[in-house]
mmCIF file of C-alpha atoms in Angstrom:
data_model
loop_
_atom_site.group_PDB
_atom_site.id
_atom_site.type_symbol
_atom_site.label_atom_id
_atom_site.label_comp_id
_atom_site.label_asym_id
_atom_site.label_seq_id
_atom_site.Cartn_x
_atom_site.Cartn_y
_atom_site.Cartn_z
ATOM 1 C CA MET A 1 0.024 -0.107 -0.036
ATOM 2 C CA LYS A 2 1.004 3.196 -1.067
ATOM 3 C CA ILE A 3 1.809 5.697 1.170
ATOM 4 C CA LEU A 4 0.755 8.612 -1.033
ATOM 5 C CA ASP A 5 -1.569 7.826 -4.137
ATOM 6 C CA ARG A 6 -2.371 10.078 -6.908
ATOM 7 C CA GLN A 7 -5.319 12.181 -5.783
ATOM 8 C CA GLY A 8 -2.988 13.407 -2.688
ATOM 9 C CA ARG A 9 -4.307 11.327 0.213
ATOM 10 C CA LEU A 10 -2.317 10.004 3.002
ATOM 11 C CA PHE A 11 -2.891 6.156 3.421
ATOM 12 C CA GLY A 12 -6.506 6.401 0.123
ATOM 13 C CA LYS A 13 -8.105 7.767 3.084
ATOM 14 C CA ILE A 14 -7.160 11.332 4.248
ATOM 15 C CA SER A 15 -6.067 14.546 1.770
ATOM 16 C CA ILE A 16 -2.750 16.408 2.807
ATOM 17 C CA LEU A 17 -4.748 19.586 2.182
ATOM 18 C CA ASP A 18 -6.735 18.828 5.314
ATOM 19 C CA LEU A 19 -4.524 17.898 6.952
ATOM 20 C CA GLY A 20 -2.539 20.811 7.404
ATOM 21 C CA ALA A 21 -5.285 22.915 7.219
ATOM 22 C CA ALA A 22 -6.337 21.089 10.262
ATOM 23 C CA LEU A 23 -2.882 21.390 11.619
ATOM 24 C CA VAL A 24 -2.567 24.548 11.164
ATOM 25 C CA ILE A 25 -5.853 24.646 13.689
ATOM 26 C CA LEU A 26 -4.569 23.630 15.766
ATOM 27 C CA LEU A 27 -1.643 25.035 16.144
ATOM 28 C CA VAL A 28 -3.284 28.714 16.232
ATOM 29 C CA VAL A 29 -4.707 27.058 19.512
ATOM 30 C CA ILE A 30 -2.069 25.835 21.471
ATOM 31 C CA GLY A 31 -0.858 29.903 20.664
ATOM 32 C CA ILE A 32 -3.914 31.419 22.139
ATOM 33 C CA PHE A 33 -4.317 29.317 24.954
ATOM 34 C CA PHE A 34 -0.799 28.633 25.985
ATOM 35 C CA PHE A 35 1.184 31.188 24.916
ATOM 36 C CA PRO A 36 -1.034 34.382 24.929
ATOM 37 C CA GLY A 37 1.859 36.863 24.636
ATOM 38 C CA THR A 38 1.896 40.478 26.012
ATOM 39 C CA SER A 39 -1.154 42.906 26.286
ATOM 40 C CA GLY A 40 -1.683 45.957 23.965
ATOM 41 C CA SER A 41 -1.130 48.381 27.042
ATOM 42 C CA VAL A 42 1.212 51.032 26.203
ATOM 43 C CA ALA A 43 1.566 52.057 29.919
ATOM 44 C CA GLN A 44 2.791 48.245 30.701
ATOM 45 C CA ILE A 45 5.486 48.259 28.897
ATOM 46 C CA GLY A 46 9.615 48.831 30.593
ATOM 47 C CA GLY A 47 9.717 50.166 34.274
ATOM 48 C CA VAL A 48 6.930 52.495 34.788
ATOM 49 C CA THR A 49 6.510 54.626 37.497
ATOM 50 C CA THR A 50 3.277 56.800 38.492
ATOM 51 C CA LYS A 51 3.572 59.906 39.434
ATOM 52 C CA PRO A 52 1.005 63.428 39.937
ATOM 53 C CA VAL A 53 0.758 65.320 36.300
ATOM 54 C CA GLU A 54 -0.788 68.479 35.886
ATOM 55 C CA VAL A 55 -1.805 69.554 32.360
ATOM 56 C CA ASP A 56 -2.480 72.876 30.748
ATOM 57 C CA LEU A 57 -5.501 73.040 28.714
ATOM 58 C CA ILE A 58 -6.779 75.388 25.514
ATOM 59 C CA VAL A 59 -10.439 75.899 24.865
ATOM 60 C CA ARG A 60 -11.284 78.648 21.719
ATOM 61 C CA GLY A 61 -14.874 79.455 21.006
ATOM 62 C CA LEU A 62 -16.288 77.515 23.712
ATOM 63 C CA SER A 63 -19.915 78.446 22.666
ATOM 64 C CA VAL A 64 -21.988 79.237 26.480
ATOM 65 C CA ARG A 65 -24.268 81.493 26.856
ATOM 66 C CA ASP A 66 -23.192 82.012 30.606
ATOM 67 C CA PRO A 67 -19.240 81.249 31.005
ATOM 68 C CA GLU A 68 -19.043 82.878 34.472
ATOM 69 C CA ALA A 69 -22.014 79.808 35.829
ATOM 70 C CA LEU A 70 -19.483 77.184 34.370
ATOM 71 C CA LEU A 71 -16.382 78.762 35.848
ATOM 72 C CA ARG A 72 -18.379 78.655 38.887
ATOM 73 C CA GLU A 73 -19.522 74.546 38.294
ATOM 74 C CA PHE A 74 -15.517 74.205 37.513
ATOM 75 C CA GLN A 75 -14.553 75.371 40.781
ATOM 76 C CA GLU A 76 -17.352 73.902 43.294
ATOM 77 C CA LYS A 77 -17.303 70.692 41.407
ATOM 78 C CA GLY A 78 -12.982 71.054 41.592
ATOM 79 C CA LYS A 79 -13.279 67.834 39.113
ATOM 80 C CA THR A 80 -14.173 66.813 35.686
ATOM 81 C CA ASN A 81 -14.250 63.720 33.599
ATOM 82 C CA VAL A 82 -11.732 63.428 30.547
ATOM 83 C CA ILE A 83 -11.372 61.365 27.387
ATOM 84 C CA ILE A 84 -8.264 60.901 25.484
ATOM 85 C CA ARG A 85 -8.473 60.093 21.750
ATOM 86 C CA ASN A 86 -12.210 58.295 22.714
ATOM 87 C CA GLN A 87 -11.121 56.608 25.470
ATOM 88 C CA PRO A 88 -12.601 57.308 28.662
ATOM 89 C CA TYR A 89 -9.902 58.001 31.308
ATOM 90 C CA GLY A 90 -11.459 58.867 34.621
ATOM 91 C CA GLN A 91 -11.933 62.221 36.802
ATOM 92 C CA VAL A 92 -9.447 64.979 37.086
ATOM 93 C CA ASP A 93 -8.568 67.316 39.228
ATOM 94 C CA VAL A 94 -9.506 71.070 38.456
ATOM 95 C CA LYS A 95 -7.329 73.436 39.652
ATOM 96 C CA SER A 96 -7.549 76.404 37.532
ATOM 97 C CA VAL A 97 -9.529 78.169 35.053
ATOM 98 C CA GLN A 98 -9.382 81.277 33.575
ATOM 99 C CA LEU A 99 -11.686 83.144 31.192
ATOM 100 C CA LEU A 100 -9.279 85.331 28.718
ATOM 101 C CA THR A 101 -10.915 87.799 27.508
ATOM 102 C CA ARG A 102 -11.611 88.392 23.912
ATOM 103 C CA THR A 103 -9.939 91.543 22.578
ATOM 104 C CA LEU A 104 -9.140 93.266 18.472
ATOM 105 C CA ALA A 105 -6.453 94.741 17.711
ATOM 106 C CA VAL A 106 -7.165 98.243 16.762
ATOM 107 C CA PRO A 107 -5.335 100.605 14.696
ATOM 108 C CA GLN A 108 -4.959 104.027 16.569
ATOM 109 C CA PRO A 109 -3.751 107.134 14.536
ATOM 110 C CA ASP A 110 -0.362 107.495 15.403
ATOM 111 C CA GLY A 111 -0.008 104.244 13.765
ATOM 112 C CA SER A 112 0.600 102.437 17.246
ATOM 113 C CA VAL A 113 -2.180 99.183 17.822
ATOM 114 C CA LYS A 114 -4.426 98.883 20.988
ATOM 115 C CA ALA A 115 -5.833 95.726 22.289
ATOM 116 C CA LEU A 116 -9.467 96.557 23.549
ATOM 117 C CA PRO A 117 -12.051 94.416 24.494
ATOM 118 C CA ASP A 118 -14.526 92.982 21.402
ATOM 119 C CA PRO A 119 -17.405 95.429 21.191
ATOM 120 C CA ARG A 120 -19.344 92.661 18.468
ATOM 121 C CA GLN A 121 -22.815 90.900 20.009
ATOM 122 C CA GLU A 122 -22.100 87.570 18.515
ATOM 123 C CA GLU A 123 -18.647 87.098 20.320
ATOM 124 C CA SER A 124 -20.549 87.652 23.586
ATOM 125 C CA PHE A 125 -21.546 84.205 24.032
ATOM 126 C CA SER A 126 -18.029 82.669 22.899
ATOM 127 C CA ALA A 127 -15.633 82.018 25.486
ATOM 128 C CA ASN A 128 -12.092 80.862 25.478
ATOM 129 C CA LEU A 129 -10.393 79.449 28.227
ATOM 130 C CA LEU A 130 -7.442 78.409 29.817
ATOM 131 C CA MET A 131 -7.101 75.688 32.022
ATOM 132 C CA THR A 132 -5.473 73.541 34.825
ATOM 133 C CA VAL A 133 -6.331 69.918 35.453
ATOM 134 C CA ALA A 134 -4.168 67.249 37.315
ATOM 135 C CA GLY A 135 -4.267 64.034 37.386
ATOM 136 C CA ASN A 136 -2.056 60.398 38.058
ATOM 137 C CA ALA A 137 -0.199 58.772 35.071
ATOM 138 C CA LYS A 138 1.907 56.232 34.615
ATOM 139 C CA ILE A 139 5.239 57.679 33.322
ATOM 140 C CA THR A 140 6.881 55.919 30.629
ATOM 141 C CA GLU A 141 9.718 56.671 28.375
ATOM 142 C CA ASP A 142 7.792 58.339 26.029
ATOM 143 C CA GLY A 143 6.294 60.390 28.779
ATOM 144 C CA PRO A 144 2.788 60.743 30.818
ATOM 145 C CA VAL A 145 -0.180 58.146 29.871
ATOM 146 C CA LEU A 146 -3.046 58.791 31.201
ATOM 147 C CA GLY A 147 -5.092 56.036 31.020
ATOM 148 C CA ASN A 148 -3.848 53.714 27.967
ATOM 149 C CA SER A 149 -3.198 57.171 25.881
ATOM 150 C CA LYS A 150 -0.271 59.421 26.022
ATOM 151 C CA VAL A 151 -0.490 62.774 27.060
ATOM 152 C CA LYS A 152 2.261 65.408 24.955
ATOM 153 C CA ILE A 153 1.171 69.091 23.396
ATOM 154 C CA GLY A 154 -0.825 69.663 20.838
ATOM 155 C CA THR A 155 -2.896 66.871 22.129
ATOM 156 C CA PRO A 156 -6.815 66.791 22.147
ATOM 157 C CA MET A 157 -8.924 65.995 25.350
ATOM 158 C CA GLU A 158 -12.673 66.210 25.903
ATOM 159 C CA LEU A 159 -13.497 66.962 28.951
ATOM 160 C CA GLU A 160 -17.001 66.121 30.339
ATOM 161 C CA GLY A 161 -19.655 66.957 33.508
ATOM 162 C CA THR A 162 -22.993 66.865 33.904
ATOM 163 C CA THR A 163 -23.730 70.526 32.177
ATOM 164 C CA TYR A 164 -21.262 70.741 29.721
ATOM 165 C CA ASN A 165 -18.996 68.090 26.585
ATOM 166 C CA PHE A 166 -16.127 70.637 25.383
ATOM 167 C CA ASN A 167 -13.238 69.535 23.363
ATOM 168 C CA ALA A 168 -9.738 71.342 24.242
ATOM 169 C CA SER A 169 -6.345 71.051 23.156
ATOM 170 C CA VAL A 170 -2.883 70.440 25.552
ATOM 171 C CA ILE A 171 -0.724 73.607 25.582
ATOM 172 C CA ASP A 172 1.963 72.758 28.514
ATOM 173 C CA VAL A 173 2.750 69.454 30.596
ATOM 174 C CA ARG A 174 4.452 69.065 33.696
ATOM 175 C CA ILE A 175 5.314 66.137 35.861
ATOM 176 C CA PRO A 176 6.788 67.939 39.675
#
């Protein structure tokens, strides 16, 4: 009796292709259950320590009817929820919130330029904020990581609370 016949079957019963497919499936199952590998978390790579970080955020053109009420809410609650690159991180402390006045560059008759408050009515519903938030981040070789997202200058962050949800941009990261 031949080991391999004309049709590619072992001992006339099992196809070589079927046997190869079964062997690949068996190896995949063994690989998944016995050698799972590392998880994909950025924060688990290398020597990771957790330290407090402060992040300065700028919010430009936030449409809000009463910016002072929003500032009071930040001061009363002292915390806000943060979402970085569509990944919820959790709550961070709101250290400070500053309302930036909207000004226009107005040329003067002598040729100089003065920054004067913006008199346009439609701009009274648009606010610019400078915020400082603080939380605990994992410090890696690539910088601080909140949740599973790296936090660097230019990273967009979404802030969410009971009455607000808006985006801000990171302008400074400090590790005290």
